[in-house]
PDB file of C-alpha atoms in Angstrom:
ATOM      1  CA  MET A   1      81.774  83.631 101.761  1.00 27.00           C
ATOM      2  CA  ILE A   2      84.654  82.629  99.089  1.00 29.00           C
ATOM      3  CA  ASN A   3      83.235  80.742  95.858  1.00 33.00           C
ATOM      4  CA  ASN A   4      86.314  79.098  95.398  1.00 31.00           C
ATOM      5  CA  ASP A   5      85.414  78.684  91.340  1.00 34.00           C
ATOM      6  CA  ILE A   6      85.535  82.342  90.841  1.00 35.00           C
ATOM      7  CA  SER A   7      87.671  83.450  87.501  1.00 41.00           C
ATOM      8  CA  PHE A   8      88.665  87.105  88.237  1.00 47.00           C
ATOM      9  CA  GLU A   9      90.482  88.399  91.571  1.00 47.00           C
ATOM     10  CA  VAL A  10      91.823  91.351  92.515  1.00 49.00           C
ATOM     11  CA  PHE A  11      94.449  92.429  95.442  1.00 47.00           C
ATOM     12  CA  LEU A  12      94.258  95.941  96.342  1.00 47.00           C
ATOM     13  CA  LEU A  13      97.763  96.915  97.760  1.00 42.00           C
ATOM     14  CA  ASN A  14      96.662 100.335  98.871  1.00 42.00           C
ATOM     15  CA  LYS A  15      96.944 102.002  95.394  1.00 45.00           C
ATOM     16  CA  CYS A  16      98.772  98.935  93.889  1.00 47.00           C
ATOM     17  CA  LEU A  17      96.086  96.427  92.269  1.00 48.00           C
ATOM     18  CA  VAL A  18      97.368  93.265  90.986  1.00 47.00           C
ATOM     19  CA  VAL A  19      94.532  91.395  88.525  1.00 49.00           C
ATOM     20  CA  PHE A  20      95.017  88.202  87.927  1.00 46.00           C
ATOM     21  CA  VAL A  21      92.335  87.951  84.610  1.00 43.00           C
ATOM     22  CA  LEU A  22      92.313  84.169  83.725  1.00 40.00           C
ATOM     23  CA  GLY A  23      96.319  83.286  83.686  1.00 34.00           C
ATOM     24  CA  LEU A  24      96.965  87.306  82.817  1.00 34.00           C
ATOM     25  CA  THR A  25      98.482  89.170  85.589  1.00 38.00           C
ATOM     26  CA  ILE A  26      98.480  92.969  85.688  1.00 39.00           C
ATOM     27  CA  LEU A  27     100.135  95.457  88.267  1.00 40.00           C
ATOM     28  CA  SER A  28      99.021  98.792  88.146  1.00 43.00           C
ATOM     29  CA  PHE A  29      99.057 102.127  91.091  1.00 42.00           C
ATOM     30  CA  GLY A  30     100.875 101.100  94.251  1.00 43.00           C
ATOM     31  CA  SER A  31     102.595 101.189  97.297  1.00 42.00           C
ATOM     32  CA  LYS A  32     103.260  99.587 100.676  1.00 43.00           C
ATOM     33  CA  ALA A  33     101.494  96.329 101.733  1.00 37.00           C
ATOM     34  CA  ALA A  34      98.257  95.484 102.996  1.00 41.00           C
ATOM     35  CA  TRP A  35      96.128  93.735 100.846  1.00 42.00           C
ATOM     36  CA  ASN A  36      92.304  93.363 100.349  1.00 51.00           C
ATOM     37  CA  GLU A  37      91.373  90.838  98.221  1.00 55.00           C
ATOM     38  CA  LEU A  38      88.145  91.840  95.203  1.00 62.00           C
ATOM     39  CA  GLN A  39      86.474  89.017  93.712  1.00 71.00           C
ATOM     40  CA  TRP A  40      83.885  88.718  90.728  1.00 76.00           C
ATOM     41  CA  ASN A  41      82.393  86.083  89.769  1.00 78.00           C
ATOM     42  CA  LYS A  42      82.958  86.685  86.270  1.00 79.00           C
ATOM     43  CA  ALA A  43      85.244  86.946  83.519  1.00 76.00           C
ATOM     44  CA  ALA A  44      87.287  89.942  83.321  1.00 76.00           C
ATOM     45  CA  ASP A  45      88.823  91.574  80.601  1.00 80.00           C
ATOM     46  CA  GLN A  46      89.951  94.883  80.741  1.00 81.00           C
ATOM     47  CA  VAL A  47      90.343  96.243  84.180  1.00 78.00           C
ATOM     48  CA  VAL A  48      90.787 100.344  84.992  1.00 82.00           C
ATOM     49  CA  VAL A  49      91.957 101.697  87.949  1.00 76.00           C
ATOM     50  CA  GLN A  50      90.575 105.288  88.536  1.00 76.00           C
ATOM     51  CA  TYR A  51      93.806 106.670  91.094  1.00 68.00           C
ATOM     52  CA  ASP A  52      92.294 110.698  92.231  1.00 67.00           C
ATOM     53  CA  MET A  53      95.036 112.777  92.878  1.00 62.00           C
ATOM     54  CA  GLN A  54      93.258 114.791  95.197  1.00 67.00           C
ATOM     55  CA  ASN A  55      90.866 112.740  97.093  1.00 70.00           C
ATOM     56  CA  ASP A  56      93.962 109.910  97.179  1.00 68.00           C
ATOM     57  CA  LYS A  57      91.080 108.160  96.539  1.00 73.00           C
ATOM     58  CA  THR A  58      91.237 104.882  93.932  1.00 74.00           C
ATOM     59  CA  THR A  59      88.640 102.990  92.041  1.00 82.00           C
ATOM     60  CA  VAL A  60      88.466  99.546  90.415  1.00 82.00           C
ATOM     61  CA  PHE A  61      86.012  98.819  86.930  1.00 87.00           C
ATOM     62  CA  ALA A  62      86.860  96.589  85.879  1.00 85.00           C
ATOM     63  CA  THR A  63      84.405  94.540  81.923  1.00 89.00           C
ATOM     64  CA  ASP A  64      83.144  91.798  82.051  1.00 89.00           C
ATOM     65  CA  LYS A  65      84.439  89.468  78.651  1.00 86.00           C
ATOM     66  CA  ALA A  66      81.491  87.928  77.698  1.00 91.00           C
ATOM     67  CA  THR A  67      79.242  91.379  77.236  1.00 94.00           C
ATOM     68  CA  GLY A  68      82.344  94.212  77.095  1.00 94.00           C
ATOM     69  CA  ALA A  69      79.760  95.868  79.754  1.00 96.00           C
ATOM     70  CA  LEU A  70      81.907  97.347  82.565  1.00 95.00           C
ATOM     71  CA  PHE A  71      81.041  97.381  86.568  1.00 92.00           C
ATOM     72  CA  GLU A  72      82.552  99.220  89.372  1.00 91.00           C
ATOM     73  CA  TYR A  73      83.950  97.843  92.282  1.00 85.00           C
ATOM     74  CA  SER A  74      82.885  99.794  95.570  1.00 84.00           C
ATOM     75  CA  PRO A  75      82.926  97.546  99.494  1.00 81.00           C
ATOM     76  CA  SER A  76      79.050  96.299  98.873  1.00 87.00           C
ATOM     77  CA  GLY A  77      79.685  94.733  95.483  1.00 85.00           C
ATOM     78  CA  TRP A  78      80.141  94.995  91.341  1.00 88.00           C
ATOM     79  CA  THR A  79      77.584  97.259  89.736  1.00 93.00           C
ATOM     80  CA  ARG A  80      77.188  97.940  85.884  1.00 96.00           C
ATOM     81  CA  ILE A  81      77.888 101.627  84.621  1.00 96.00           C
ATOM     82  CA  SER A  82      78.602 100.628  80.986  1.00 97.00           C
ATOM     83  CA  SER A  83      77.342  98.660  77.474  1.00 96.00           C
ATOM     84  CA  SER A  84      80.961  97.847  75.466  1.00 96.00           C
ATOM     85  CA  ALA A  85      82.871 100.531  74.317  1.00 97.00           C
ATOM     86  CA  LYS A  86      86.634 100.105  71.832  1.00 95.00           C
ATOM     87  CA  MET A  87      88.188 101.570  75.204  1.00 94.00           C
ATOM     88  CA  PHE A  88      87.733 102.654  78.866  1.00 95.00           C
ATOM     89  CA  ILE A  89      90.396 105.243  80.814  1.00 91.00           C
ATOM     90  CA  SER A  90      91.155 107.088  83.398  1.00 88.00           C
ATOM     91  CA  ASP A  91      93.122 110.549  83.570  1.00 87.00           C
ATOM     92  CA  GLY A  92      93.269 110.617  87.266  1.00 78.00           C
ATOM     93  CA  THR A  93      89.996 112.995  87.400  1.00 84.00           C
ATOM     94  CA  GLY A  94      87.224 110.701  85.484  1.00 90.00           C
ATOM     95  CA  LEU A  95      86.420 107.941  83.587  1.00 93.00           C
ATOM     96  CA  TYR A  96      86.250 107.856  79.812  1.00 96.00           C
ATOM     97  CA  ARG A  97      85.380 105.046  77.307  1.00 98.00           C
ATOM     98  CA  ASN A  98      85.858 105.375  73.637  1.00 98.00           C
ATOM     99  CA  LEU A  99      82.935 103.919  71.329  1.00 97.00           C
ATOM    100  CA  PRO A 100      83.318 102.524  68.096  1.00 96.00           C
ATOM    101  CA  ASN A 101      81.697 104.823  66.678  1.00 97.00           C
ATOM    102  CA  GLY A 102      84.769 107.450  67.376  1.00 97.00           C
ATOM    103  CA  LYS A 103      82.489 109.295  70.113  1.00 98.00           C
ATOM    104  CA  VAL A 104      84.035 109.561  73.465  1.00 98.00           C
ATOM    105  CA  GLY A 105      82.278 110.168  76.940  1.00 98.00           C
ATOM    106  CA  ARG A 106      82.780 111.289  80.032  1.00 97.00           C
ATOM    107  CA  TYR A 107      81.393 108.951  83.396  1.00 95.00           C
ATOM    108  CA  ASN A 108      79.036 111.384  84.862  1.00 92.00           C
ATOM    109  CA  LEU A 109      79.558 110.213  89.261  1.00 83.00           C
ATOM    110  CA  GLN A 110      75.709 112.790  90.055  1.00 85.00           C
ATOM    111  CA  THR A 111      74.126 111.183  87.320  1.00 90.00           C
ATOM    112  CA  GLY A 112      75.444 108.334  85.830  1.00 90.00           C
ATOM    113  CA  ASN A 113      75.119 108.835  82.964  1.00 95.00           C
ATOM    114  CA  TRP A 114      77.589 109.114  80.324  1.00 98.00           C
ATOM    115  CA  ASP A 115      78.457 112.812  78.864  1.00 97.00           C
ATOM    116  CA  ASN A 116      79.176 113.023  75.404  1.00 98.00           C
ATOM    117  CA  ILE A 117      82.459 115.028  75.002  1.00 98.00           C
ATOM    118  CA  LEU A 118      83.756 114.482  71.162  1.00 98.00           C
ATOM    119  CA  ALA A 119      81.215 113.444  68.927  1.00 96.00           C
ATOM    120  CA  GLY A 120      83.545 111.006  66.199  1.00 91.00           C
ATOM    121  CA  ASP A 121      87.120 110.191  64.420  1.00 94.00           C
ATOM    122  CA  ALA A 122      88.725 109.002  68.315  1.00 96.00           C
ATOM    123  CA  ASP A 123      90.616 106.209  67.179  1.00 95.00           C
ATOM    124  CA  ALA A 124      91.868 105.631  70.176  1.00 94.00           C
ATOM    125  CA  ILE A 125      92.259 107.794  73.547  1.00 95.00           C
ATOM    126  CA  TYR A 126      95.267 108.200  76.452  1.00 93.00           C
ATOM    127  CA  GLY A 127      94.705 109.758  79.588  1.00 89.00           C
ATOM    128  CA  GLY A 128      96.908 111.168  83.046  1.00 84.00           C
ATOM    129  CA  ALA A 129      97.523 113.707  85.430  1.00 82.00           C
ATOM    130  CA  GLY A 130      94.464 115.119  85.081  1.00 85.00           C
ATOM    131  CA  LYS A 131      94.836 115.222  81.122  1.00 91.00           C
ATOM    132  CA  LEU A 132      92.910 113.829  78.545  1.00 95.00           C
ATOM    133  CA  TYR A 133      94.180 112.655  74.721  1.00 96.00           C
ATOM    134  CA  TYR A 134      92.347 111.260  71.473  1.00 95.00           C
ATOM    135  CA  LYS A 135      94.059 110.035  68.403  1.00 93.00           C
ATOM    136  CA  LYS A 136      92.434 109.584  65.086  1.00 93.00           C
ATOM    137  CA  ALA A 137      92.791 107.230  62.448  1.00 90.00           C
ATOM    138  CA  ASP A 138      95.221 109.529  60.399  1.00 89.00           C
ATOM    139  CA  GLY A 139      97.757 109.784  63.341  1.00 89.00           C
ATOM    140  CA  SER A 140      97.079 113.694  64.454  1.00 92.00           C
ATOM    141  CA  ILE A 141      96.320 114.065  68.506  1.00 95.00           C
ATOM    142  CA  TYR A 142      94.378 115.884  70.735  1.00 96.00           C
ATOM    143  CA  VAL A 143      93.606 117.501  73.814  1.00 97.00           C
ATOM    144  CA  TYR A 144      90.519 117.813  75.941  1.00 97.00           C
ATOM    145  CA  SER A 145      89.847 121.297  77.014  1.00 96.00           C
ATOM    146  CA  GLY A 146      87.788 120.559  79.651  1.00 95.00           C
ATOM    147  CA  ILE A 147      84.431 121.496  77.672  1.00 96.00           C
ATOM    148  CA  PRO A 148      82.704 119.304  75.341  1.00 97.00           C
ATOM    149  CA  GLN A 149      83.674 119.552  72.001  1.00 97.00           C
ATOM    150  CA  GLN A 150      86.428 121.509  72.353  1.00 98.00           C
ATOM    151  CA  TRP A 151      89.753 119.676  72.014  1.00 98.00           C
ATOM    152  CA  THR A 152      92.835 122.159  70.251  1.00 97.00           C
ATOM    153  CA  LYS A 153      95.586 119.331  68.349  1.00 97.00           C
ATOM    154  CA  ILE A 154      99.039 118.399  69.490  1.00 96.00           C
ATOM    155  CA  PHE A 155     100.155 116.498  66.857  1.00 95.00           C
ATOM    156  CA  ASP A 156      99.650 116.028  63.272  1.00 90.00           C
ATOM    157  CA  ASN A 157     102.482 114.144  62.008  1.00 82.00           C
ATOM    158  CA  PRO A 158     101.319 111.258  59.859  1.00 70.00           C
ATOM    159  CA  GLU A 159     104.837 110.057  59.398  1.00 65.00           C
ATOM    160  CA  ARG A 160     105.913 109.577  62.851  1.00 74.00           C
ATOM    161  CA  SER A 161     103.105 107.821  64.265  1.00 74.00           C
ATOM    162  CA  VAL A 162     102.586 107.385  68.019  1.00 80.00           C
ATOM    163  CA  SER A 163     103.533 103.576  68.901  1.00 77.00           C
ATOM    164  CA  GLY A 164     103.186 105.464  72.763  1.00 80.00           C
ATOM    165  CA  LEU A 165     101.520 107.826  74.624  1.00 88.00           C
ATOM    166  CA  VAL A 166     102.141 108.232  78.219  1.00 88.00           C
ATOM    167  CA  THR A 167     102.074 110.757  80.942  1.00 84.00           C
ATOM    168  CA  ALA A 168     104.041 111.866  84.074  1.00 80.00           C
ATOM    169  CA  GLY A 169     104.070 115.035  86.685  1.00 73.00           C
ATOM    170  CA  ASP A 170     100.771 115.308  88.533  1.00 72.00           C
ATOM    171  CA  ILE A 171      97.543 117.816  87.857  1.00 74.00           C
ATOM    172  CA  SER A 172      99.417 120.481  88.965  1.00 76.00           C
ATOM    173  CA  LYS A 173     101.992 120.322  86.335  1.00 80.00           C
ATOM    174  CA  PRO A 174     101.147 117.159  84.101  1.00 85.00           C
ATOM    175  CA  LYS A 175     104.031 116.371  81.337  1.00 90.00           C
ATOM    176  CA  LEU A 176     103.481 114.241  77.891  1.00 93.00           C
ATOM    177  CA  TYR A 177     105.664 112.097  76.425  1.00 94.00           C
ATOM    178  CA  ARG A 178     105.266 110.539  72.752  1.00 93.00           C
ATOM    179  CA  MET A 179     107.561 107.490  71.201  1.00 92.00           C
ATOM    180  CA  ASP A 180     106.693 107.024  67.346  1.00 90.00           C
ATOM    181  CA  VAL A 181     107.101 103.478  65.675  1.00 86.00           C
ATOM    182  CA  SER A 182     111.056 104.245  65.118  1.00 87.00           C
ATOM    183  CA  GLY A 183     111.623 103.990  68.651  1.00 89.00           C
ATOM    184  CA  ALA A 184     112.404 108.551  68.987  1.00 92.00           C
ATOM    185  CA  VAL A 185     111.060 109.850  72.134  1.00 94.00           C
ATOM    186  CA  TYR A 186     109.663 113.391  72.194  1.00 94.00           C
ATOM    187  CA  GLU A 187     108.900 115.586  74.981  1.00 95.00           C
ATOM    188  CA  TYR A 188     105.459 117.745  74.525  1.00 95.00           C
ATOM    189  CA  VAL A 189     106.415 121.365  75.062  1.00 96.00           C
ATOM    190  CA  GLY A 190     103.524 122.928  73.438  1.00 96.00           C
ATOM    191  CA  THR A 191     101.867 126.282  74.824  1.00 94.00           C
ATOM    192  CA  GLU A 192      98.602 127.993  74.489  1.00 91.00           C
ATOM    193  CA  GLU A 193      99.651 130.244  71.320  1.00 94.00           C
ATOM    194  CA  HIS A 194     101.729 126.990  69.685  1.00 96.00           C
ATOM    195  CA  PRO A 195     100.367 123.752  71.044  1.00 96.00           C
ATOM    196  CA  ILE A 196     101.626 121.738  68.299  1.00 95.00           C
ATOM    197  CA  GLY A 197     105.684 121.583  69.916  1.00 96.00           C
ATOM    198  CA  TRP A 198     108.023 118.445  71.074  1.00 96.00           C
ATOM    199  CA  SER A 199     111.445 118.032  72.042  1.00 95.00           C
ATOM    200  CA  ARG A 200     113.242 115.092  70.959  1.00 95.00           C
ATOM    201  CA  MET A 201     114.680 113.371  73.674  1.00 96.00           C
ATOM    202  CA  PHE A 202     116.192 110.075  72.274  1.00 96.00           C
ATOM    203  CA  GLU A 203     116.799 109.398  68.445  1.00 93.00           C
ATOM    204  CA  ALA A 204     114.992 106.136  66.815  1.00 92.00           C
ATOM    205  CA  GLY A 205     116.306 102.756  68.290  1.00 89.00           C
ATOM    206  CA  LYS A 206     116.602 103.545  71.834  1.00 90.00           C
ATOM    207  CA  PHE A 207     113.447 102.201  73.208  1.00 90.00           C
ATOM    208  CA  THR A 208     110.869  99.421  72.832  1.00 88.00           C
ATOM    209  CA  ALA A 209     108.455 100.856  75.345  1.00 88.00           C
ATOM    210  CA  ILE A 210     108.423 103.892  77.848  1.00 89.00           C
ATOM    211  CA  TYR A 211     106.928 103.637  81.147  1.00 84.00           C
ATOM    212  CA  ALA A 212     105.900 107.347  83.442  1.00 80.00           C
ATOM    213  CA  GLY A 213     103.794 108.203  86.647  1.00 71.00           C
ATOM    214  CA  GLY A 214     103.961 110.451  89.134  1.00 69.00           C
ATOM    215  CA  PRO A 215     107.373 112.344  88.668  1.00 77.00           C
ATOM    216  CA  GLU A 216     109.271 109.541  86.715  1.00 81.00           C
ATOM    217  CA  LEU A 217     109.848 108.706  83.634  1.00 87.00           C
ATOM    218  CA  PHE A 218     110.972 104.902  82.644  1.00 86.00           C
ATOM    219  CA  GLY A 219     112.135 103.544  79.379  1.00 87.00           C
ATOM    220  CA  ALA A 220     113.330 100.116  78.342  1.00 85.00           C
ATOM    221  CA  ASP A 221     114.584  97.476  75.045  1.00 87.00           C
ATOM    222  CA  ALA A 222     114.538  93.826  74.336  1.00 82.00           C
ATOM    223  CA  GLY A 223     117.217  93.572  78.153  1.00 82.00           C
ATOM    224  CA  SER A 224     117.521  96.353  80.346  1.00 84.00           C
ATOM    225  CA  VAL A 225     114.814  98.892  82.131  1.00 84.00           C
ATOM    226  CA  TYR A 226     116.329 102.508  82.667  1.00 88.00           C
ATOM    227  CA  ARG A 227     115.424 105.809  84.008  1.00 86.00           C
ATOM    228  CA  ILE A 228     115.280 108.895  82.090  1.00 91.00           C
ATOM    229  CA  PHE A 229     116.487 111.841  83.913  1.00 91.00           C
ATOM    230  CA  GLY A 230     116.521 113.684  80.713  1.00 93.00           C
ATOM    231  CA  LYS A 231     117.872 114.206  77.263  1.00 95.00           C
ATOM    232  CA  ASP A 232     119.840 112.020  76.014  1.00 96.00           C
ATOM    233  CA  SER A 233     120.282 110.634  79.670  1.00 95.00           C
ATOM    234  CA  ALA A 234     118.784 107.503  81.580  1.00 93.00           C
ATOM    235  CA  ASP A 235     120.629 104.866  83.228  1.00 90.00           C
ATOM    236  CA  SER A 236     120.099 101.192  83.361  1.00 88.00           C
ATOM    237  CA  ILE A 237     118.407 100.082  86.547  1.00 82.00           C
ATOM    238  CA  GLY A 238     117.977  96.562  86.171  1.00 77.00           C
ATOM    239  CA  SER A 239     116.689  93.705  83.315  1.00 77.00           C
ATOM    240  CA  ALA A 240     113.500  93.530  81.566  1.00 72.00           C
ATOM    241  CA  GLY A 241     110.279  91.258  82.261  1.00 65.00           C
ATOM    242  CA  LYS A 242     107.780  90.587  80.418  1.00 62.00           C
ATOM    243  CA  SER A 243     105.998  93.662  81.494  1.00 62.00           C
ATOM    244  CA  ALA A 244     107.264  96.866  83.706  1.00 62.00           C
ATOM    245  CA  VAL A 245     104.499  99.329  85.688  1.00 60.00           C
ATOM    246  CA  VAL A 246     104.637 102.624  87.284  1.00 63.00           C
ATOM    247  CA  ASP A 247     102.943 103.002  90.690  1.00 60.00           C
ATOM    248  CA  VAL A 248     101.547 106.407  92.314  1.00 57.00           C
ATOM    249  CA  TYR A 249     101.868 107.145  95.613  1.00 54.00           C
ATOM    250  CA  GLN A 250     101.505 110.356  97.663  1.00 54.00           C
ATOM    251  CA  ARG A 251      98.923 111.915  96.268  1.00 56.00           C
ATOM    252  CA  GLY A 252     100.609 111.407  92.571  1.00 56.00           C
ATOM    253  CA  GLN A 253     104.097 112.846  94.744  1.00 61.00           C
ATOM    254  CA  LEU A 254     106.294 109.472  94.183  1.00 59.00           C
ATOM    255  CA  SER A 255     106.466 106.802  92.277  1.00 61.00           C
ATOM    256  CA  ASN A 256     107.990 103.327  91.654  1.00 64.00           C
ATOM    257  CA  LEU A 257     108.656 100.681  89.214  1.00 67.00           C
ATOM    258  CA  TYR A 258     108.079  97.096  88.909  1.00 64.00           C
ATOM    259  CA  VAL A 259     109.104  94.954  85.589  1.00 66.00           C
ATOM    260  CA  LEU A 260     106.999  91.454  85.691  1.00 60.00           C
ATOM    261  CA  LYS A 261     109.004  88.818  85.112  1.00 62.00           C
ATOM    262  CA  LYS A 262     108.776  84.493  85.412  1.00 56.00           C
ATOM    263  CA  ASP A 263     109.844  83.280  88.773  1.00 54.00           C
ATOM    264  CA  GLY A 264     107.772  80.267  89.936  1.00 41.00           C
ATOM    265  CA  LYS A 265     107.032  81.759  93.132  1.00 43.00           C
ATOM    266  CA  THR A 266     104.209  83.363  92.794  1.00 43.00           C
ATOM    267  CA  ILE A 267     100.809  82.923  92.189  1.00 40.00           C
ATOM    268  CA  ASN A 268     100.392  82.720  87.758  1.00 43.00           C
ATOM    269  CA  ASN A 269     104.455  81.590  88.293  1.00 44.00           C
ATOM    270  CA  SER A 270     105.226  85.826  88.083  1.00 47.00           C
ATOM    271  CA  THR A 271     106.639  87.877  90.473  1.00 52.00           C
ATOM    272  CA  PHE A 272     106.164  91.714  90.309  1.00 50.00           C
ATOM    273  CA  GLN A 273     110.624  93.193  91.222  1.00 54.00           C
ATOM    274  CA  LEU A 274     110.855  96.240  92.412  1.00 53.00           C
ATOM    275  CA  LEU A 275     113.413  98.057  90.750  1.00 53.00           C
ATOM    276  CA  ALA A 276     113.553 101.621  91.227  1.00 49.00           C
ATOM    277  CA  LEU A 277     112.464 103.800  94.041  1.00 48.00           C
ATOM    278  CA  SER A 278     111.532 107.618  94.080  1.00 47.00           C
ATOM    279  CA  LEU A 279     114.034 109.091  95.955  1.00 39.00           C
TER     280      LEU A 279
END
């Protein structure tokens, strides 16, 4: 039965998620055309999509705007799995939460509990391609070892504070990119022996945002979106929009870039324009 008063709608395009939340449209993780509609009778705030590259499976989570509680979607409905947190993310292998006290937890599918993997001091968490990172208030960045409470510092220059951190590649060969507040972009080149190592890709001022997913890295400025090929190498592939997102499919091996643009043709007067296809 359709509830005409729903305030949250999700349309799942294979692994391509378009979320209409009180006038906000978000696209994440996707591929070809076959739409299924999911419904929820709550107003959603944050939406997390976990695409399991190993099993080629997508799971949708959403927070209740009124309480901040996190719910998991299944064909039988929505199930509450967490109270409110500062943020929830997925790294492609698991679901994580960052609590207001700085603790980080991983959702345990077997027990339904959250296992504590960081005792405190996380200001923000990031994830992708099977890797989890956290940033301290001083700007330093750490990567999770996979063992609770064991993290390795990979960045510690507060003068180059992070404005963007994105992951590309797949679980077997993850890549990490950082953009600082000046707009300079760096690729992580650290090793197990020397974990703090970054190589500059672009000087300050080139981009205002970076996006990544699957094997691809993209950058954007006020007017254009660029496909990034390597150090100081990028080609314009179209005009910028309100936002952009990279979808991922075929177990993380391929990706497309979509840009959200106002054109009055679709729901909320916005549409996603496909700008780049994997070759």
